[in-house]
CSV table of N, CA, C and O in Angstrom, one decimal:
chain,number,residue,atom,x,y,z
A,6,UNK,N,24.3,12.6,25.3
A,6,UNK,CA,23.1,11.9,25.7
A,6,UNK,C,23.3,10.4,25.8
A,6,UNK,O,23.8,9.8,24.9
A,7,UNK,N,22.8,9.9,27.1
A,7,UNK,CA,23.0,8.2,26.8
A,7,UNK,C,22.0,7.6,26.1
A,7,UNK,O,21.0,8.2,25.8
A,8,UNK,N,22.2,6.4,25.7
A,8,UNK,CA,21.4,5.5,25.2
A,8,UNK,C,20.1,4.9,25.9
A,8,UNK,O,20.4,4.2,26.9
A,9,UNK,N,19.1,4.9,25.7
A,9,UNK,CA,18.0,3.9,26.5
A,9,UNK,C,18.4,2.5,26.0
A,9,UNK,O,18.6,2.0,24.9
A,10,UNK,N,18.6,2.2,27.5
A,10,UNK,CA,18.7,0.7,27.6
A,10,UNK,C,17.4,-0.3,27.5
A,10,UNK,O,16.9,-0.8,28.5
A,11,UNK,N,17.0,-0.5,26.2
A,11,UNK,CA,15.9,-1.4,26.3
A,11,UNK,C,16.3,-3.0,26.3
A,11,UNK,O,17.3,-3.8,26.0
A,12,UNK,N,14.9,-3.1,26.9
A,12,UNK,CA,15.2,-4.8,26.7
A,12,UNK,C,14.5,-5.1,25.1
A,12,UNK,O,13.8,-4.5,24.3
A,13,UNK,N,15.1,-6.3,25.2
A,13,UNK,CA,14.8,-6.9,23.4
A,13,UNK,C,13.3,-6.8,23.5
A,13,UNK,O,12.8,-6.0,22.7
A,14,UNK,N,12.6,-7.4,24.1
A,14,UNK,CA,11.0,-7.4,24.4
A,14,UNK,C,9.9,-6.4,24.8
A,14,UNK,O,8.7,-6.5,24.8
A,15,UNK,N,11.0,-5.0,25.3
A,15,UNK,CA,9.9,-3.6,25.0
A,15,UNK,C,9.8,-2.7,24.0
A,15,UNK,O,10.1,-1.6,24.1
A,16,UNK,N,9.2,-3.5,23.0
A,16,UNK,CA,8.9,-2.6,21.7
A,16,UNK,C,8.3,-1.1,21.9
A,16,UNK,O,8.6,-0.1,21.3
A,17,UNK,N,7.0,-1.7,23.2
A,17,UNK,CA,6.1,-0.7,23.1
A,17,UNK,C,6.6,0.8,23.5
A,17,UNK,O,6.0,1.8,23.2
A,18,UNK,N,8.2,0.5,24.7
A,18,UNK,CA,8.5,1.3,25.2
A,18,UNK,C,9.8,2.3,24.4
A,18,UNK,O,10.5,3.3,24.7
A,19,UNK,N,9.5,1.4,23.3
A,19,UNK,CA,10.4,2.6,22.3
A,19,UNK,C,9.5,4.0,22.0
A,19,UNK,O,8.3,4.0,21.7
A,20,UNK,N,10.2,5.2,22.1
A,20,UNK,CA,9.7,6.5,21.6
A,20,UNK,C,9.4,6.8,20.5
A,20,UNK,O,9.9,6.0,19.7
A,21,UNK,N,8.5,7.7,19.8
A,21,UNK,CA,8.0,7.2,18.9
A,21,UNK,C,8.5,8.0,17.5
A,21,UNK,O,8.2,7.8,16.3
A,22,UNK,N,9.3,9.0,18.3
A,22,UNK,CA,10.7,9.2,17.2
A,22,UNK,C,11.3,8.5,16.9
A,22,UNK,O,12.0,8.7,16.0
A,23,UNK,N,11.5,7.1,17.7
A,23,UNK,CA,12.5,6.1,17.1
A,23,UNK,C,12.1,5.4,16.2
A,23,UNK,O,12.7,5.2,15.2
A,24,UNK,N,10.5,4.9,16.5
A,24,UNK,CA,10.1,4.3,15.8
A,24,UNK,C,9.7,4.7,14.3
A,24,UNK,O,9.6,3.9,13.4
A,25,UNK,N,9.5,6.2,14.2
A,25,UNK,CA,9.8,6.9,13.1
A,25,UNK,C,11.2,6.8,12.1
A,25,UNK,O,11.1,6.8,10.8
A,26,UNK,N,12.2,6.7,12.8
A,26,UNK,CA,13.5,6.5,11.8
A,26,UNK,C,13.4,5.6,11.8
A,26,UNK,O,13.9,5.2,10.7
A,27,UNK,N,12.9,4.2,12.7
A,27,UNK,CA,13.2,3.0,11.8
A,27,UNK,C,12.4,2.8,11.0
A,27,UNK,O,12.7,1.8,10.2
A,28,UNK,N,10.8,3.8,10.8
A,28,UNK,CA,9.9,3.3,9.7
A,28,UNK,C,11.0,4.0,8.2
A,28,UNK,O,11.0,3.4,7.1
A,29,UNK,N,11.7,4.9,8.3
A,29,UNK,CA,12.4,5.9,7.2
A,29,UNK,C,13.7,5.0,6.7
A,29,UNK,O,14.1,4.8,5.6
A,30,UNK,N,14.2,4.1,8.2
A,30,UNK,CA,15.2,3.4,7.3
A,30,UNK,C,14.6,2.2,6.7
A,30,UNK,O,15.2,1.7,5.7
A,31,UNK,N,13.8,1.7,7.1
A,31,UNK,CA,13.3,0.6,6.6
A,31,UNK,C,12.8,1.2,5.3
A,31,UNK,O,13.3,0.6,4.3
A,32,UNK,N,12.3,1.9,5.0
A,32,UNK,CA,11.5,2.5,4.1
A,32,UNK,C,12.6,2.9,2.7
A,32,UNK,O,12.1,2.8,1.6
A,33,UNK,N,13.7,3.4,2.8
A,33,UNK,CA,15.0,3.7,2.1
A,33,UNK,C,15.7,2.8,1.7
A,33,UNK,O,16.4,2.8,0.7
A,34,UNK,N,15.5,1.6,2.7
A,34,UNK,CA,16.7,0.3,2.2
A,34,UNK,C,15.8,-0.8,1.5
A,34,UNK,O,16.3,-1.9,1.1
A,35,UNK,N,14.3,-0.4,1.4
A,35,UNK,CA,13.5,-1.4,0.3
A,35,UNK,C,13.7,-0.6,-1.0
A,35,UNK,O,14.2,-1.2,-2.0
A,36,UNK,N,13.3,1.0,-1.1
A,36,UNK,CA,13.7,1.5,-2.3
A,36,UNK,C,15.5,1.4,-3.1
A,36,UNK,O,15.9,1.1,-4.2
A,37,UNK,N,15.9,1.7,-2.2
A,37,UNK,CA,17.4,1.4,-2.8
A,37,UNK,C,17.8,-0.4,-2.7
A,37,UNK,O,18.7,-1.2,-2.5
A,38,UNK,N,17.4,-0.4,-2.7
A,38,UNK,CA,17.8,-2.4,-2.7
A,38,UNK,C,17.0,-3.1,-3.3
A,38,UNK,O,17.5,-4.2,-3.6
A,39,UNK,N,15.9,-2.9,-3.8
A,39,UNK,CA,14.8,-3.7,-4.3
A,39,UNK,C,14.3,-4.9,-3.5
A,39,UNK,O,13.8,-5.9,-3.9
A,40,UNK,N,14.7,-4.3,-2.3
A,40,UNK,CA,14.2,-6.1,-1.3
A,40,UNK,C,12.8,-5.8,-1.6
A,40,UNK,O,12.1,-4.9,-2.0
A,41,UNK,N,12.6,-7.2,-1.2
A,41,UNK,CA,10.9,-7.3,-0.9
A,41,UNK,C,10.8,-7.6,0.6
A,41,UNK,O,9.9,-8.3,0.9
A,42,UNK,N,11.4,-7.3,1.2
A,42,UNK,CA,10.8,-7.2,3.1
A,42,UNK,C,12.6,-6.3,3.7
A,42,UNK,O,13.8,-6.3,3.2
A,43,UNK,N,12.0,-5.8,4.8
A,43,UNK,CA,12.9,-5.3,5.2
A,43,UNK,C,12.7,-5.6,7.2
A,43,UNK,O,11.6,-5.4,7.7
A,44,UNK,N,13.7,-5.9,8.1
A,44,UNK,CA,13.2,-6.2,9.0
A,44,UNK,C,14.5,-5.3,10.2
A,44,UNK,O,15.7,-5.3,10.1
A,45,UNK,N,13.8,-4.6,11.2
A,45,UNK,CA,15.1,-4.3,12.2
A,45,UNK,C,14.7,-5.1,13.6
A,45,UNK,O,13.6,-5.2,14.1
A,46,UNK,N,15.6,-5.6,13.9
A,46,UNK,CA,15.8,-5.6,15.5
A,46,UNK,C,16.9,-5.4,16.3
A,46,UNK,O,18.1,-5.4,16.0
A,47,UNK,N,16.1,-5.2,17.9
A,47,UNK,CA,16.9,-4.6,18.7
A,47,UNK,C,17.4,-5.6,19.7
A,47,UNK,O,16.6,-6.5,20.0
A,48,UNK,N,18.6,-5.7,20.5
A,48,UNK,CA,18.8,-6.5,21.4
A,48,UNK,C,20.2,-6.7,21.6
A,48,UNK,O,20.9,-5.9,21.0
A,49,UNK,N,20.6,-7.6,22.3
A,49,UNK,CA,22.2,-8.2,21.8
A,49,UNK,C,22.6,-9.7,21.6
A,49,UNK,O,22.0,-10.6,21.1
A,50,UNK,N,23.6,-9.5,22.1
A,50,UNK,CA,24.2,-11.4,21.3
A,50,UNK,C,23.6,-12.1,22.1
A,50,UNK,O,23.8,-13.3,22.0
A,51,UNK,N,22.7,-11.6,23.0
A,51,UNK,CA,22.0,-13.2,23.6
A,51,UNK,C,20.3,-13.0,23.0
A,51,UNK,O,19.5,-14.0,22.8
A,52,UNK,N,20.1,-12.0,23.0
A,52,UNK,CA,18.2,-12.1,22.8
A,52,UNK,C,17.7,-10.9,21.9
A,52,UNK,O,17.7,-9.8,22.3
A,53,UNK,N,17.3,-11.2,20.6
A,53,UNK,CA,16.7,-9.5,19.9
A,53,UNK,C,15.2,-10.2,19.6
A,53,UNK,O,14.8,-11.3,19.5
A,54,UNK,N,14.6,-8.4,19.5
A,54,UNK,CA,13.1,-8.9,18.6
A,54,UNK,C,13.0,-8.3,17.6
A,54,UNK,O,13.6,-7.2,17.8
A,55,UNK,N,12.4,-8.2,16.4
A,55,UNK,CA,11.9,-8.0,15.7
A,55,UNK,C,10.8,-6.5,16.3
A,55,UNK,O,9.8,-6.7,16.9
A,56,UNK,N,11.4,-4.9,15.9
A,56,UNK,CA,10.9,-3.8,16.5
A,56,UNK,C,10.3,-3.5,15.0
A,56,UNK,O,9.1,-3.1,15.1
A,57,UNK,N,10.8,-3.4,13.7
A,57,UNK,CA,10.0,-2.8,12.7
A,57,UNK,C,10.1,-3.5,11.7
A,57,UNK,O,11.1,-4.3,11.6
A,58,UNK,N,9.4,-3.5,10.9
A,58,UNK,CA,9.0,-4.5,10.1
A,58,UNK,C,8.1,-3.8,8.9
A,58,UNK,O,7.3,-2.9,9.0
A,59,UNK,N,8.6,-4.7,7.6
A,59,UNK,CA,7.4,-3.9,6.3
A,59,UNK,C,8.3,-5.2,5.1
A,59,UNK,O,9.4,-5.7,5.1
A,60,UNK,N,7.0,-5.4,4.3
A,60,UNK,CA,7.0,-6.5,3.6
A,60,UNK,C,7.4,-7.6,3.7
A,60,UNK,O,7.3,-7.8,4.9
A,61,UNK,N,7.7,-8.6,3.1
A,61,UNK,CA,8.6,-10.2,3.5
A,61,UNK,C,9.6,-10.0,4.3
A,61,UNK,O,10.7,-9.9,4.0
A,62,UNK,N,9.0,-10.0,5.6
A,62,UNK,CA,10.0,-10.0,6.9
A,62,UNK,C,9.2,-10.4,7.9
A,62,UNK,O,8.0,-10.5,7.9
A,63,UNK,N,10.3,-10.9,9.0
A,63,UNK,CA,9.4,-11.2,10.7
A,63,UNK,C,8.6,-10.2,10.6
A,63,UNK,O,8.7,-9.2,9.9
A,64,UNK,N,7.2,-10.5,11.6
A,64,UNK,CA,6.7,-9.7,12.6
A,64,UNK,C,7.2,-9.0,13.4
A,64,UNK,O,8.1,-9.5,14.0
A,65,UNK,N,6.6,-7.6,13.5
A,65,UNK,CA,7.0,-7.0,14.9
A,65,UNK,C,6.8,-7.7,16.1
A,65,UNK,O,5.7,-8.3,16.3
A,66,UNK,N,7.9,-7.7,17.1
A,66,UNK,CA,7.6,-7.9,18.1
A,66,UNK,C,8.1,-9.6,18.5
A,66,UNK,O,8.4,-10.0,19.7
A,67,UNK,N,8.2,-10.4,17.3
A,67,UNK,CA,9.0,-11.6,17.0
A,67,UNK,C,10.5,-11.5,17.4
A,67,UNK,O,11.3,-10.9,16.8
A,68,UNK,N,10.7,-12.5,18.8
A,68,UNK,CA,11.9,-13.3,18.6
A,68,UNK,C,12.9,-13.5,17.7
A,68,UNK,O,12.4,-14.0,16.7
A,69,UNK,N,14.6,-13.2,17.6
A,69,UNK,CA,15.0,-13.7,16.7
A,69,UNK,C,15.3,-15.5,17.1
A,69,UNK,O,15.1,-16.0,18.2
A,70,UNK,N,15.5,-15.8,16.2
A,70,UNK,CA,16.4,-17.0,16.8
A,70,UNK,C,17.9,-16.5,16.6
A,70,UNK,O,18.3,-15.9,15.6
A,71,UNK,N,18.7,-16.9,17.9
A,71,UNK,CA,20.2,-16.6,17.2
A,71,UNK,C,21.1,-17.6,17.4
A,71,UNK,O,22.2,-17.5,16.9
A,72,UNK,N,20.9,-18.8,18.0
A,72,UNK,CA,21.4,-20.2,17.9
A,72,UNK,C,21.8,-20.5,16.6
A,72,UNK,O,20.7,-20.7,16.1
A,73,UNK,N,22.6,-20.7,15.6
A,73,UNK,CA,22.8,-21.4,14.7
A,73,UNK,C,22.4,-20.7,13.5
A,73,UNK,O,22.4,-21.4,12.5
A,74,UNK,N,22.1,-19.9,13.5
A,74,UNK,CA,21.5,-18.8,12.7
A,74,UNK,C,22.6,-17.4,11.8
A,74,UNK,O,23.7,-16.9,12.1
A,75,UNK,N,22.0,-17.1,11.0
A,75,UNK,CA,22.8,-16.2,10.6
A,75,UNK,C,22.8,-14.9,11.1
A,75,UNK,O,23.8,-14.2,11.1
A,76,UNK,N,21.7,-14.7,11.4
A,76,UNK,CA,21.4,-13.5,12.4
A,76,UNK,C,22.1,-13.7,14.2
A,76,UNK,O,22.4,-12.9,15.1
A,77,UNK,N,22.2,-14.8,14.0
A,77,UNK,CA,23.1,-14.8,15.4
A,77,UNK,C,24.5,-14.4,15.2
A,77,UNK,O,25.1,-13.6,15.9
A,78,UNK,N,24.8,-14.9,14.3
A,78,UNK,CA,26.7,-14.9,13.9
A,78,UNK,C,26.7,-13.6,13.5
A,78,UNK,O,27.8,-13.1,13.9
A,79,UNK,N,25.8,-12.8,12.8
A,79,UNK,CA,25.8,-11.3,12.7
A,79,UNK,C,26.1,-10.8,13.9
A,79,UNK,O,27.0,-10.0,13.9
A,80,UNK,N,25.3,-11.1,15.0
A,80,UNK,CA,25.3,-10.3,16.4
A,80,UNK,C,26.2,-10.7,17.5
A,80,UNK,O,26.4,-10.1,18.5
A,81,UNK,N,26.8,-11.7,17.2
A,81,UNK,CA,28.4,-12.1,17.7
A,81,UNK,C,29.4,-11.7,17.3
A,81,UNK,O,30.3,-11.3,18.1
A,82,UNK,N,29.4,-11.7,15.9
A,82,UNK,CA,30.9,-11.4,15.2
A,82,UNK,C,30.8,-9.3,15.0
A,82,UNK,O,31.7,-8.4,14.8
A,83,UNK,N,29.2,-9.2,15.2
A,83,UNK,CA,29.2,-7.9,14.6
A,83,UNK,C,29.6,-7.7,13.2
A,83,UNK,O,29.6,-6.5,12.8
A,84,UNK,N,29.9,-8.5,12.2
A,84,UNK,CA,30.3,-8.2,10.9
A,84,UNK,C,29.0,-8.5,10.1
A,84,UNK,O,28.4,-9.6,10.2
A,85,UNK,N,28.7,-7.5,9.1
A,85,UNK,CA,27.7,-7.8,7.8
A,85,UNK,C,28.0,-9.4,7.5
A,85,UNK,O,29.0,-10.2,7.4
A,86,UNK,N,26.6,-9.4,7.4
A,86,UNK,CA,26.9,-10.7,6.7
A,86,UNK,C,26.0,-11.1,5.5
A,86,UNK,O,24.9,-10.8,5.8
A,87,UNK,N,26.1,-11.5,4.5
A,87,UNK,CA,25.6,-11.1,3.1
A,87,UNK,C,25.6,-12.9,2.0
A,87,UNK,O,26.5,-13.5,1.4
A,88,UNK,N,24.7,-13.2,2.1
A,88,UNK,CA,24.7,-15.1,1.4
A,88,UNK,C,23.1,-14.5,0.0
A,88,UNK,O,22.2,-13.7,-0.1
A,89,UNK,N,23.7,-15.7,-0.5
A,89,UNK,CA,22.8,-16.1,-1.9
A,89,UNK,C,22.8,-17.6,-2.0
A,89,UNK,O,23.8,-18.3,-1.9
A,90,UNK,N,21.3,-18.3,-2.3
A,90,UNK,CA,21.5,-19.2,-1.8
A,90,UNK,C,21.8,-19.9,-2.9
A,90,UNK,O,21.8,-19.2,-3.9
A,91,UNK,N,22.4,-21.5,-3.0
A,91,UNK,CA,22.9,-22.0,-4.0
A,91,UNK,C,21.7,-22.3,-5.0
A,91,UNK,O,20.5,-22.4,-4.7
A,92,UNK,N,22.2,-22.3,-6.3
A,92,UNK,CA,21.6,-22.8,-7.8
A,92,UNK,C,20.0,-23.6,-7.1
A,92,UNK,O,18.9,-23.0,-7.0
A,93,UNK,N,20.2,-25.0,-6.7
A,93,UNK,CA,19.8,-25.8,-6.6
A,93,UNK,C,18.5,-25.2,-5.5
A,93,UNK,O,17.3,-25.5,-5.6
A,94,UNK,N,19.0,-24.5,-4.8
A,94,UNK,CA,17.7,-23.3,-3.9
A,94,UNK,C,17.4,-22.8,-4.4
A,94,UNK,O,16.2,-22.9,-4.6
A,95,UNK,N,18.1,-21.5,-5.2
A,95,UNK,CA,17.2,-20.5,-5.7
A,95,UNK,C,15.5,-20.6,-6.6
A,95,UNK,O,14.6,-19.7,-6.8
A,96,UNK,N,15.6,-22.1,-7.0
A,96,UNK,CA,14.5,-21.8,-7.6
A,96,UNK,C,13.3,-22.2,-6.7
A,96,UNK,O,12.3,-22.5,-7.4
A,97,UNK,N,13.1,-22.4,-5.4
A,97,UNK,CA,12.6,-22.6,-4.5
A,97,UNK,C,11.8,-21.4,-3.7
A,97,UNK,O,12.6,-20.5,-3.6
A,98,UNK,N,10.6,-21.2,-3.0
A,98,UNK,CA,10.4,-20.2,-2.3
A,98,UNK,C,11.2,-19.6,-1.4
A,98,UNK,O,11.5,-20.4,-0.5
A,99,UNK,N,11.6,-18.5,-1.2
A,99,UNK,CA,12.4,-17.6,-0.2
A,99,UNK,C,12.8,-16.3,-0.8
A,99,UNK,O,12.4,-15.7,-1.8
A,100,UNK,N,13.9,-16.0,0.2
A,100,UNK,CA,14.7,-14.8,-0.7
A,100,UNK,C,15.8,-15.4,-1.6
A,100,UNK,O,16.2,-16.5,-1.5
A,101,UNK,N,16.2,-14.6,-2.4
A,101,UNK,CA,16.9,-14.7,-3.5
A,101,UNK,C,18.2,-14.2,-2.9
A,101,UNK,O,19.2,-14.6,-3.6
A,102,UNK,N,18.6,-13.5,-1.7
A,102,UNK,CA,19.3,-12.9,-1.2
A,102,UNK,C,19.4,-12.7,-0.1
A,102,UNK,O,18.3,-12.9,0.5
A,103,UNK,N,20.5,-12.3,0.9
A,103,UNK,CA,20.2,-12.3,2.7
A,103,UNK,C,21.2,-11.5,2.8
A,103,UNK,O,22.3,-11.9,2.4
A,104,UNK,N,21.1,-9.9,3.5
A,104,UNK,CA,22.6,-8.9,3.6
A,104,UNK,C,21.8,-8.6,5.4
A,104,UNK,O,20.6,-8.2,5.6
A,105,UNK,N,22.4,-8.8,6.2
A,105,UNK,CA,22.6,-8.1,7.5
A,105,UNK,C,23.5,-7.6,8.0
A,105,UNK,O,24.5,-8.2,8.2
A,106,UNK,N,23.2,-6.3,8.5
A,106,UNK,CA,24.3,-5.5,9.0
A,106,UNK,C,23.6,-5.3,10.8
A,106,UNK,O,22.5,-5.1,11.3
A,107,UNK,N,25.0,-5.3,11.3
A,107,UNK,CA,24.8,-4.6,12.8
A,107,UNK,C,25.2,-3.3,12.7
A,107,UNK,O,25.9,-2.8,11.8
A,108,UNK,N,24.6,-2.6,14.0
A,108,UNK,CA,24.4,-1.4,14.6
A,108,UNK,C,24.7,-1.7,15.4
A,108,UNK,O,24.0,-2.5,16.0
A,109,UNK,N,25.6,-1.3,15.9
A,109,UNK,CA,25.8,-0.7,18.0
A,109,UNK,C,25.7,0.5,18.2
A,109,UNK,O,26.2,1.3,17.4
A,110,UNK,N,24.8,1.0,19.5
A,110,UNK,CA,24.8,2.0,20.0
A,110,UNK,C,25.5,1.5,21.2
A,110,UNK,O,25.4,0.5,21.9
A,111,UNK,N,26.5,2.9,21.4
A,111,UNK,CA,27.4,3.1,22.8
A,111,UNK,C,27.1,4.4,23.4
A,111,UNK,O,27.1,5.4,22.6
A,112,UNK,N,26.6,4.6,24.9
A,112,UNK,CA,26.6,5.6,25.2
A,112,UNK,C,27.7,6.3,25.6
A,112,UNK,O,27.7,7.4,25.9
């Protein structure tokens, strides 16, 4: 079966079995991780959005930025990428933590 080729910006035209496993993985990687937000998007190295979303994370339907960003260098390099911020940050508002992994679908 091939892949639907969506654009980064048709959320709405995702099925809504998909939208389903991404509510189950989102929902699995807050319980086993203890994040407090969990966020997916879809797209590639030039443009993603923000498709599912639950607690301290983007909006659905939100632009990434991938300019200069770590979410960009994820979606370039394809490799997890995983930071903690220094001493001097941590006691500041944010996360305490940042792990992103890519997914490719190939049809």
């Amino acid at each position: 079966m091939a892949v639907p080729d969506y654009k980064p910006s048709d959320v709405a035209q995702i099925p809504l079995e998909l939208k389903h496993v991404l509510q189950l993985v989102q929902d699995l990687l807050m319980v086993c991780t203890g994040a407090a937000g969990v966020a997916i998007a879809l797209g590639n190295s030039d443009a993603m959005h923000c498709v599912s979303s639950v607690g301290d994370a983007p909006p659905i339907n939100i632009p990434l930025q991938l300019n200069g960003t770590l979410s960009g260098h994820c979606a370039r390099t394809g490799k997890i990428v995983s930071r903690r911020p220094s001493r001097s940050l941590a006691s500041h508002q944010g996360p305490r933590s940042v792990l992103l992994a890519p997914v490719f679908l190939h049809s």
